[in-house]
Amino acid sequence: MTNQYDGTEALIYNALRDFYSDKQIDEIIDAYNESGNNQYAFWMAIDRDVYKNRDFDGHLALMHALKDCNYNEGACLIGLDPKIARYRTLDEQIKLMHAYVEHEGSGIYNIATDVNFLQNKTVDDQIEYMNFLKKYNYNKDAIEVLFDVENIDKSKEELEALVKNRAVEEDIVEKLKKDVNEALNSGINETNGNQSREEAVDNVIDEYKILGVSENASYEEIQQAFKTKTEQLLSEDNVDVEQLKKIQDSFVTITYHLGKEVTLNDIAEEISKMMETKNIHRKTNNNKVITPPRNRRYDETTSDYEKYLEEYYQKHFSTVVKESKNEKILGTNIYKPRDRRPYETDEEYEQFLEEYYKDKDFSNIPTGTKHKIKKRRKNRKHRLLKKLLTIATVAVIGLGIWFNTKFGVDKDPKPTQTVEQSVDSPDFNQPVDNDNEEFEKQLGKEIDEILKTSDNKDVTKLTIGDTVKLKEGTRYYFDSQKASPTGRIGNEYTSPNSNYLINSVALVDKKTKQIIGVSYDRALSVKEMMEMYGVEKDDCRVVGLIGNNGKLNPNDALGWVVLGKDNFTKTGTINDYKRKVR
Amino acid sequence: MIKEGEIITLDNDEEYAVMQEVTINKQPYFILMTVEKPVKIKLCIAEDNDEITLIDDQKLIVEALSKLI
């Protein structure tokens, strides 16, 4: 049994724990760690398509194959591709990953993943096509010829003839493009002496001038300018190769500068910016959270429970149930008003509406601007972008939400729980660096921050059945009134690294030291208890009966602990605990 | 109606990839992301007649993002 993972390892563990044994997960994590925290290795480790379509051995083999491919992005995507898993064996899929790396270039990725190729050709055919394109410098038109459905049954000779005709036309430009790309990739920009690629990007303004477009030009405008200039030069009797090269250089540099390949860093930055304004939302979210009534207690008579329910509904739902629908107004926690009753006059209903809306706060209704869609097209990189967005989200705002929603106590979410959690989710303004070495560091740091600032330290959010870690030195007592301390966390029986289960909660009056109320009810949160007993958070101590045997049973408890601001961190629920033990 | 996996160009020439549909308070939204720098993440409601409403509410965007994980 292992669950001592932190950071990215914890993410991998959580993604796989329902599918693999702990030993198997260890192997996947080891393979991930071998990558030096590479993001593609991370994707490969957690991707649902991989563990759904391949067994554990296949998953591990793909992790190792990715390593052999030097954690190449395209190879990773080929490894994750469910279409390939459907039409190719594991060995063939790995073969395609290697072939892609060898032939990395425009169009090659599509040959590996295109469903026509997968359905109608063998893996060796696919690799042969890749070799075939290499002969023509991966010429765009040559690729089109291969992808033309009408050509799918043509012989290799026929295809070669078609490709040759097309390839010659653009050969000069393609060759130039390749030269400049190679020069840029090797870190030396030929037109700028020993300037590095990064420095070249700094001077990108000059590149716009060379192409004759403004700095604000869209990518399409830049593409068009490049095409026009190239065509213009090629139409002249004596082609100015140097000038052609310059234009090519500018186009490649600008494209790089524009970041057509969106990076994780970019997305994370954007999310971080949004998070900066999050504190404001906390202040505006003053709407009352309505929670369901607790279950009947084992020692409660029917009439007592009915009385409790009556009081509960009177207190919490008198305005909601009678005057509103169980449906909220868009983007708010305000319920829509009830419909007009059959016997109600217009005047009466308007009066009701006026009264209903009088005290409602509509300050957080989402505002928006309407736009027409001019154009739409298929996003070929949808899968890649979605992964980047998800990972960036996990890295910036994620783990608090994982703990509170995905592994929370309640399988049936309470009406407003999601809104509340997201509003209170941890605040991070640190962008995540795309650099692989930095990635793990950033993630680890952020997880720490999340644990420091999240709801996981809010005592009112605790519910019986939650698991907590307790600070070393925290005293535990024989009873909830702290009559006699029986030990402290960190002694020979109680490790500060262990998870402790909250078996019951007592509220104790700070002044009189008397017990206000005790609950053994899993459905009741500390906040609800406080509401039920009519006490404020500041006026009472929350004392939890802790146990560590995975059972909600007060007889197996270790002792009572005062749950304060700094001495506990919520780590999960009894369900998580049982899953880990299993 | 817009669909996940599309790139849409709006009347103000901004281009967004439609990343994922999420439902918040019974209202379906789409998470949008620019495909070029600077990266922006937006939330929108899909309307009829090839129209969308971009929502400015940051809280909703954060909530929508949290549904990705």
XYZ file of C-alpha atoms in Angstrom:
651
model
C 0.000 0.000 0.000
C 1.405 3.329 -0.970
C 0.027 6.777 -1.017
C 2.853 9.006 -0.050
C 2.881 10.849 -3.315
C 3.049 14.566 -3.718
C 2.721 16.926 -6.629
C 2.524 15.347 -10.059
C 2.969 11.875 -8.638
C -0.177 12.367 -6.590
C -2.028 13.411 -9.739
C -0.905 10.248 -11.492
C -1.824 8.130 -8.503
C -5.295 9.619 -8.319
C -5.857 9.121 -12.049
C -4.871 5.461 -11.991
C -5.822 4.168 -8.589
C -9.157 2.730 -9.695
C -7.554 0.821 -12.540
C -4.193 -0.478 -11.378
C -2.721 -1.904 -8.209
C -0.415 0.306 -6.161
C 2.568 -1.714 -7.375
C 1.595 -1.097 -10.989
C 1.067 2.602 -10.338
C 4.533 2.698 -8.780
C 5.933 1.389 -12.057
C 4.107 4.008 -14.097
C 5.302 6.728 -11.724
C 8.868 5.409 -11.958
C 8.632 5.602 -15.749
C 7.317 9.157 -15.450
C 10.111 10.114 -13.049
C 12.672 8.779 -15.509
C 11.537 11.494 -17.889
C 12.729 14.229 -15.544
C 9.143 15.442 -15.128
C 8.436 15.729 -18.810
C 4.910 16.943 -19.531
C 4.365 14.459 -22.354
C 5.344 11.603 -20.045
C 2.787 13.010 -17.618
C 0.063 12.951 -20.265
C 0.988 9.433 -21.223
C 0.799 8.404 -17.567
C -2.676 9.783 -16.892
C -4.443 9.598 -20.235
C -7.701 7.684 -20.051
C -7.413 6.526 -23.666
C -4.181 4.741 -22.855
C -5.359 2.728 -19.901
C -8.734 2.102 -21.497
C -7.350 0.855 -24.799
C -4.194 -0.905 -23.639
C -3.626 -3.106 -20.648
C -1.106 -2.244 -17.964
C 1.822 -3.819 -19.838
C 0.853 -1.855 -22.933
C 0.604 1.354 -20.941
C 4.059 0.800 -19.481
C 5.469 -0.147 -22.897
C 4.128 3.125 -24.322
C 5.757 5.057 -21.477
C 9.090 3.412 -22.330
C 8.580 3.953 -26.061
C 8.009 7.634 -25.396
C 11.304 7.725 -23.566
C 12.989 6.085 -26.562
C 11.428 8.790 -28.726
C 13.040 11.379 -26.482
C 9.645 12.546 -25.218
C 8.691 13.904 -28.597
C 5.308 15.669 -28.604
C 4.028 14.033 -31.808
C 5.171 10.617 -30.660
C 3.277 11.196 -27.442
C 0.078 12.079 -29.312
C 0.448 8.996 -31.491
C 0.817 6.934 -28.329
C -2.352 8.460 -26.882
C -4.428 8.213 -30.042
C -7.462 5.950 -29.532
C -7.878 5.468 -33.307
C -4.399 4.012 -33.558
C -5.063 1.779 -30.582
C -8.125 0.484 -32.412
C -6.507 -0.278 -35.736
C -2.931 -1.085 -34.761
C -1.299 -3.506 -32.368
C 0.840 -2.147 -29.572
C 4.041 -2.938 -31.481
C 2.728 -1.179 -34.567
C 1.736 1.853 -32.543
C 5.240 2.052 -31.093
C 6.653 1.635 -34.601
C 4.593 4.619 -35.730
C 5.847 6.685 -32.806
C 9.438 5.998 -33.850
C 8.653 6.618 -37.512
C 7.134 9.987 -36.678
C 10.245 11.063 -34.804
C 12.426 10.015 -37.698
C 10.310 11.887 -40.215
C 8.989 14.719 -38.088
C 7.577 17.312 -40.437
C 4.412 18.704 -41.905
C 1.884 16.019 -42.795
C 3.726 13.110 -41.296
C 1.719 13.179 -38.112
C -1.478 12.978 -40.129
C -0.223 9.973 -42.042
C 0.287 8.196 -38.755
C -3.143 9.086 -37.378
C -5.437 9.462 -40.406
C -8.296 7.015 -40.221
C -8.163 6.300 -43.976
C -4.580 5.181 -43.683
C -5.294 3.224 -40.541
C -8.247 1.449 -42.091
C -6.957 0.840 -45.596
C -3.190 0.543 -45.275
C -0.776 -1.430 -43.191
C 1.655 0.145 -40.782
C 4.466 -0.616 -43.245
C 2.538 1.255 -45.953
C 2.268 4.224 -43.639
C 5.989 4.222 -43.005
C 6.669 3.830 -46.705
C 4.546 6.913 -47.418
C 6.555 8.815 -44.858
C 9.762 7.802 -46.604
C 8.191 8.735 -49.907
C 7.417 12.255 -48.687
C 10.896 12.654 -47.327
C 12.171 12.390 -50.903
C 10.137 15.502 -51.706
C 11.047 17.465 -48.592
C 7.582 16.812 -47.201
C 6.132 18.972 -49.926
C 2.666 20.274 -49.100
C 1.178 19.257 -52.434
C 2.727 15.839 -52.233
C 0.966 15.359 -48.928
C -2.304 16.484 -50.485
C -1.874 13.892 -53.208
C -1.478 11.186 -50.635
C -4.480 12.360 -48.672
C -6.755 12.666 -51.675
C -9.378 9.960 -51.220
C -9.456 9.434 -54.998
C -5.828 8.367 -54.901
C -6.214 5.863 -52.137
C -6.046 2.872 -54.528
C -3.347 4.231 -56.831
C -0.086 2.373 -57.142
C 3.099 3.813 -55.687
C 4.406 4.598 -59.175
C 1.258 6.523 -60.077
C 1.395 8.414 -56.832
C 5.026 9.259 -57.373
C 4.249 10.652 -60.820
C 1.482 12.837 -59.403
C 3.638 14.057 -56.558
C 6.599 14.777 -58.792
C 4.563 17.085 -61.014
C 3.282 19.080 -58.123
C 6.470 19.097 -56.110
C 8.603 20.676 -58.801
C 6.411 23.782 -58.915
C 7.109 24.819 -55.355
C 10.456 23.186 -54.979
C 12.429 26.438 -54.774
C 10.280 27.929 -52.042
C 10.111 24.713 -50.074
C 13.849 24.299 -50.191
C 14.372 27.851 -49.007
C 11.883 27.346 -46.237
C 13.710 24.237 -45.141
C 17.062 26.049 -45.193
C 15.772 28.881 -43.049
C 14.028 26.523 -40.661
C 17.191 24.545 -40.247
C 19.158 27.710 -39.664
C 16.685 28.887 -37.027
C 16.538 25.527 -35.353
C 20.276 25.363 -35.104
C 20.188 28.651 -33.208
C 21.890 30.672 -35.940
C 19.928 33.095 -38.037
C 21.792 33.329 -41.308
C 20.583 36.802 -42.127
C 21.593 38.121 -38.735
C 25.019 36.659 -38.170
C 25.348 34.998 -34.807
C 22.024 36.133 -33.440
C 20.134 33.479 -31.475
C 16.575 32.508 -32.175
C 15.340 34.407 -29.128
C 17.225 37.525 -30.129
C 15.825 37.233 -33.609
C 12.344 37.282 -32.138
C 13.129 40.481 -30.263
C 13.849 42.099 -33.570
C 10.628 40.909 -35.038
C 9.413 44.434 -35.803
C 11.924 44.624 -38.633
C 10.572 41.379 -39.962
C 7.095 42.864 -40.250
C 8.602 45.709 -42.267
C 10.289 43.270 -44.633
C 6.959 41.631 -45.322
C 5.301 45.040 -45.628
C 2.639 44.458 -42.983
C 1.770 46.320 -39.799
C 2.656 44.895 -36.396
C -1.029 44.405 -35.684
C -1.601 42.333 -38.787
C -3.450 39.063 -38.325
C -1.782 35.767 -39.103
C -3.841 35.472 -42.295
C -2.688 38.915 -43.432
C 0.915 37.960 -42.769
C 0.478 34.722 -44.664
C -1.070 36.600 -47.565
C 1.756 39.174 -47.609
C 4.336 36.394 -47.607
C 2.596 34.629 -50.452
C 2.205 37.794 -52.521
C 5.825 38.842 -52.030
C 7.091 35.378 -52.881
C 4.933 35.146 -55.976
C 6.061 38.592 -57.047
C 9.732 37.654 -56.741
C 9.301 34.317 -58.473
C 7.508 35.925 -61.414
C 10.547 38.052 -62.228
C 12.968 36.878 -64.914
C 15.962 36.828 -62.583
C 14.800 35.561 -59.226
C 16.434 37.419 -56.349
C 17.229 34.413 -54.186
C 18.676 36.507 -51.360
C 15.483 38.542 -51.143
C 13.408 35.386 -51.257
C 15.424 33.992 -48.419
C 14.917 37.181 -46.422
C 11.158 37.063 -46.856
C 11.130 33.434 -45.909
C 13.184 34.204 -42.845
C 10.827 37.003 -41.806
C 7.781 34.836 -42.234
C 9.219 31.995 -40.174
C 10.367 34.380 -37.446
C 7.012 36.135 -37.246
C 5.181 32.834 -37.148
C 7.394 31.740 -34.303
C 6.884 35.068 -32.588
C 3.111 34.822 -32.914
C 3.315 31.480 -31.199
C 1.081 29.550 -33.499
C 1.919 26.621 -31.272
C 0.252 27.691 -28.062
C 2.297 26.740 -25.038
C 1.332 25.666 -21.585
C 2.962 28.763 -20.234
C 0.709 31.023 -22.285
C -2.411 29.355 -21.069
C -1.265 29.253 -17.478
C -0.493 32.960 -17.640
C -3.977 33.681 -18.864
C -5.545 31.614 -16.106
C -3.329 33.286 -13.531
C -4.518 36.682 -14.695
C -8.073 35.622 -14.162
C -7.275 34.304 -10.738
C -6.003 37.725 -9.723
C -9.559 38.994 -9.550
C -10.843 36.077 -7.553
C -10.752 37.773 -4.161
C -13.357 40.212 -5.370
C -15.729 37.358 -6.029
C -15.332 36.051 -2.540
C -16.602 39.354 -1.225
C -19.610 39.437 -3.519
C -20.680 35.882 -2.821
C -22.777 36.564 0.241
C -25.719 34.434 -0.738
C -26.781 31.971 1.857
C -25.925 28.339 1.257
C -28.902 26.088 1.782
C -27.988 22.563 2.779
C -30.282 19.546 3.087
C -31.572 18.572 6.535
C -29.582 16.037 8.494
C -30.578 12.388 8.759
C -32.493 11.117 11.733
C -30.223 10.281 14.629
C -30.209 6.804 16.059
C -31.475 7.981 19.456
C -34.153 10.290 18.082
C -37.866 9.536 18.173
C -40.009 10.005 15.093
C -41.810 12.975 16.570
C -38.537 14.629 17.581
C -37.171 14.208 14.072
C -40.362 15.553 12.516
C -40.142 18.529 14.816
C -36.549 19.076 13.757
C -37.534 18.905 10.084
C -40.372 21.355 10.550
C -38.073 23.838 12.266
C -35.397 23.272 9.672
C -37.677 23.995 6.740
C -39.213 26.923 8.535
C -35.767 28.378 9.132
C -34.054 27.662 5.818
C -36.677 27.218 3.184
C -39.551 29.427 4.206
C -38.695 31.915 1.499
C -37.172 29.529 -1.004
C -39.725 26.739 -1.091
C -42.830 28.851 -0.894
C -41.835 31.756 -3.049
C -39.403 30.388 -5.574
C -38.679 27.567 -7.981
C -35.876 25.112 -7.519
C -33.994 26.771 -10.367
C -31.515 29.580 -10.147
C -31.276 32.764 -12.132
C -28.362 32.455 -14.533
C -24.995 32.929 -12.872
C -26.434 33.728 -9.443
C -27.406 31.904 -6.289
C -30.838 33.506 -6.448
C -33.773 31.239 -7.128
C -36.266 32.181 -9.782
C -39.591 33.399 -8.343
C -42.510 31.017 -8.389
C -44.970 31.093 -11.266
C -48.198 32.988 -11.018
C -50.836 31.032 -9.149
C -54.100 30.291 -10.972
C -56.175 32.372 -8.606
C -53.726 35.276 -8.505
C -54.480 38.555 -10.269
C -51.842 40.381 -12.348
C -51.632 43.018 -9.702
C -51.122 40.524 -6.923
C -48.426 38.667 -8.843
C -46.580 41.895 -9.728
C -46.722 42.913 -6.119
C -45.297 39.552 -5.137
C -42.499 39.910 -7.703
C -41.647 43.382 -6.463
C -41.464 42.097 -2.923
C -39.478 39.030 -3.994
C -36.809 40.936 -5.872
C -36.553 43.715 -3.273
C -33.775 42.236 -1.174
C -32.031 40.182 -3.807
C -28.488 40.996 -4.792
C -28.062 40.834 -8.531
C -24.578 42.275 -8.547
C -23.058 39.027 -9.824
C -25.313 38.302 -12.780
C -23.001 37.592 -15.694
C -22.937 40.299 -18.276
C -21.998 39.581 -21.824
C -21.621 40.850 -25.332
C -23.260 39.287 -28.325
C -21.186 38.375 -31.348
C -21.968 36.923 -34.723
C -19.875 33.980 -35.899
C -18.318 34.907 -39.222
C -16.464 31.749 -39.968
C -15.992 28.304 -38.511
C -13.561 25.519 -39.216
C -12.346 22.277 -37.703
C -9.677 22.535 -35.032
C -7.099 19.893 -35.857
C -5.273 20.488 -32.601
C -8.330 20.368 -30.383
C -7.092 17.389 -28.398
C -3.669 18.904 -27.824
C -5.056 22.294 -26.785
C -7.544 20.684 -24.449
C -4.792 18.769 -22.712
C -2.725 21.900 -22.324
C -5.689 23.768 -20.908
C -6.530 20.977 -18.491
C -2.981 20.626 -17.258
C -2.576 24.362 -16.886
C -5.843 24.474 -14.958
C -4.767 21.641 -12.710
C -1.452 23.357 -12.164
C -2.977 26.720 -11.328
C -6.267 26.069 -9.582
C -6.605 22.332 -9.532
C -5.819 20.336 -6.485
C -8.063 22.077 -4.007
C -10.904 21.287 -6.305
C -9.769 17.664 -6.641
C -9.868 17.240 -2.938
C -13.180 18.929 -2.424
C -15.242 17.768 -5.342
C -13.826 14.655 -6.862
C -13.105 12.910 -3.604
C -15.535 14.717 -1.352
C -17.904 13.105 1.094
C -21.131 13.748 -0.744
C -21.835 11.756 -3.837
C -24.957 13.842 -4.396
C -23.760 17.418 -4.610
C -25.600 19.928 -2.547
C -27.420 22.625 -4.492
C -24.857 25.364 -4.278
C -21.746 23.411 -3.381
C -19.974 23.721 -6.712
C -20.281 27.477 -6.837
C -19.030 27.843 -3.356
C -16.015 25.627 -3.927
C -14.935 27.344 -7.036
C -15.291 30.737 -5.467
C -13.242 29.707 -2.526
C -10.769 27.643 -4.480
C -7.127 28.547 -3.958
C -5.760 31.679 -5.420
C -2.627 31.514 -7.560
C -1.045 34.171 -9.576
C 2.142 32.362 -10.405
C 2.315 31.382 -14.050
C 3.462 27.852 -14.776
C 6.647 27.727 -16.759
C 6.530 25.598 -19.851
C 10.055 24.490 -19.249
C 9.949 20.863 -18.242
C 12.435 21.185 -15.420
C 10.493 24.023 -13.920
C 7.150 22.324 -14.325
C 7.397 19.983 -11.389
C 8.816 22.681 -9.127
C 6.010 25.068 -9.961
C 3.403 22.397 -9.501
C 4.776 21.279 -6.144
C 4.961 24.847 -4.923
C 1.438 25.511 -5.990
C 0.104 22.412 -4.305
C 1.677 23.593 -1.082
C 0.063 26.965 -1.563
C -3.275 25.352 -2.260
C -3.114 23.415 0.967
C -2.148 26.536 2.855
C -4.906 28.715 1.519
C -7.745 26.435 0.585
C -10.931 25.331 2.282
C -8.999 22.358 3.576
C -8.137 24.362 6.653
C -11.601 25.787 7.225
C -13.087 24.023 10.218
C -16.655 24.877 9.232
C -16.243 22.930 5.988
C -15.465 19.722 7.848
C -17.994 16.916 8.003
C -17.937 13.723 10.011
C -16.227 11.131 7.849
C -13.531 13.530 6.656
C -9.900 12.582 7.054
C -7.372 15.115 8.324
C -3.666 15.403 8.931
C -2.833 16.838 12.326
C 0.093 19.022 13.220
C 2.792 17.426 15.308
C 2.316 18.231 18.970
C -1.478 18.538 18.810
C -2.890 17.217 22.076
C -5.696 14.724 22.179
C -7.954 14.267 25.129
C -10.046 11.648 26.851
C -13.220 13.689 26.440
C -14.487 16.620 24.419
C -14.240 19.000 27.369
C -10.488 18.453 27.516
C -10.640 16.976 31.012
C -7.499 14.925 30.649
C -4.929 14.896 27.832
C -4.001 11.362 26.824
C -1.295 12.002 24.248
C -0.013 14.151 21.430
C 0.345 13.719 17.698
C 3.886 12.668 16.961
C 4.289 10.261 19.841
C 5.110 6.584 19.270
C 1.477 5.763 18.442
C 0.488 8.773 16.335
C 2.417 9.994 13.320
C 1.916 13.539 11.987
C 1.981 11.984 8.508
C -1.041 9.759 9.149
C -4.588 10.500 8.143
C -7.013 10.669 11.047
C -10.686 10.093 10.627
C -13.213 12.407 12.258
C -15.696 10.131 13.990
C -17.766 12.802 15.640
C -17.757 16.498 16.335
C -18.613 18.438 19.477
C -19.138 22.151 19.868
C -17.904 23.513 23.174
C -18.716 26.968 24.485
C -15.498 28.970 24.738
C -16.593 30.835 27.869
C -18.437 28.246 29.929
C -16.485 25.223 28.558
C -19.824 23.397 28.403
C -20.778 21.155 25.499
C -23.217 22.892 23.190
C -23.881 19.842 21.066
C -22.382 16.599 19.788
C -22.988 14.995 16.416
C -22.268 11.542 15.074
C -24.180 12.277 11.870
C -22.185 11.988 8.632
C -24.635 14.228 6.810
C -24.026 17.124 9.144
C -21.175 19.533 8.552
C -19.676 21.660 11.295
C -21.286 24.690 9.694
C -24.705 23.066 9.792
C -24.138 22.083 13.407
C -23.381 25.678 14.277
C -26.530 26.800 12.486
C -28.566 24.102 14.184
C -27.390 25.053 17.659
C -27.504 28.754 16.845
C -23.881 29.484 17.716
C -21.287 31.561 15.927
C -17.913 30.209 14.893
C -16.067 32.639 17.176
C -18.049 31.669 20.250
C -17.260 27.981 20.284
C -14.475 25.456 19.924
C -14.821 22.634 17.439
C -13.610 19.413 18.973
C -13.308 16.315 16.835
C -13.217 12.715 17.974
C -10.495 11.182 15.857
C -9.813 7.596 14.924
C -7.581 6.003 12.339
C -9.052 2.617 11.682
C -11.217 3.514 8.690
C -14.470 2.979 10.550
C -16.914 5.550 11.751
C -17.134 4.117 15.204
C -16.663 6.206 18.348
C -15.560 3.099 20.260
C -12.423 2.875 18.147
C -11.504 6.498 18.625
C -8.067 7.735 19.612
C -9.206 10.858 21.426
C -10.696 14.329 21.134
C -8.754 17.062 19.360
C -9.471 20.783 19.235
C -9.625 21.566 15.526
C -8.148 25.011 15.144
C -6.956 27.188 12.325
C -3.450 25.859 12.076
C -3.410 22.353 13.413
C -5.211 20.369 10.733
C -5.516 19.965 6.983
C -8.387 18.127 5.407
C -7.007 15.385 3.188
C -10.081 13.529 1.994
C -12.938 11.445 3.233
C -13.569 8.027 4.688
C -14.310 6.790 1.177
C -10.850 7.829 -0.032
C -9.371 6.181 3.009
C -11.139 2.893 2.347
C -10.153 2.983 -1.314
C -6.497 3.436 -0.414
C -6.568 0.649 2.135
C -8.199 -1.686 -0.382
C -24.832 26.234 -32.542
C -21.126 25.946 -31.934
C -19.459 22.600 -31.253
C -16.399 21.370 -29.377
C -13.435 20.971 -31.708
C -14.269 23.983 -33.888
C -12.402 27.200 -34.422
C -14.767 30.136 -34.764
C -14.062 33.634 -36.050
C -16.271 36.333 -34.551
C -17.520 39.548 -36.130
C -14.710 41.434 -34.359
C -12.204 39.106 -36.099
C -11.234 37.400 -32.873
C -10.633 33.712 -33.342
C -11.386 31.126 -30.644
C -11.113 27.385 -30.325
C -14.248 25.863 -28.777
C -12.719 23.756 -26.024
C -15.508 22.173 -23.988
C -19.151 22.473 -23.080
C -19.848 22.766 -19.351
C -23.076 23.198 -17.442
C -23.280 25.560 -14.522
C -26.567 26.048 -12.658
C -28.355 24.158 -15.423
C -27.060 26.638 -18.009
C -24.776 25.241 -20.718
C -21.672 27.274 -21.506
C -18.733 26.753 -23.838
C -15.119 27.372 -22.807
C -13.311 29.230 -25.572
C -9.580 29.754 -25.986
C -7.655 31.837 -28.467
C -5.412 29.851 -30.763
C -2.806 32.575 -31.078
C -0.913 34.691 -28.579
C -1.926 36.393 -26.378
C -3.857 33.446 -24.987
C -7.275 34.354 -23.671
C -9.835 32.085 -22.128
C -13.480 33.071 -22.406
C -16.840 31.641 -21.583
C -19.822 31.946 -23.853
C -23.429 30.977 -24.219
C -24.333 29.660 -27.644
C -27.340 31.426 -29.103
C -29.408 30.568 -32.151
C -28.584 31.977 -35.587
C -24.822 31.577 -35.328
C -24.513 33.985 -32.445
C -22.759 33.692 -29.126
C -22.724 35.801 -25.963
C -19.305 36.181 -24.385
C -19.659 36.177 -20.607
C -17.467 38.549 -18.639
C -17.957 36.888 -15.274
C -14.532 35.739 -14.049
C -16.089 33.654 -11.303
C -18.040 31.672 -13.842
C -14.923 31.186 -15.966
C -13.010 29.829 -13.012
C -15.913 27.566 -12.170
C -16.092 26.356 -15.764
C -12.360 25.631 -15.763
C -12.681 23.700 -12.548
C -15.042 21.350 -14.372
C -12.219 20.356 -16.705
C -10.476 18.442 -13.947
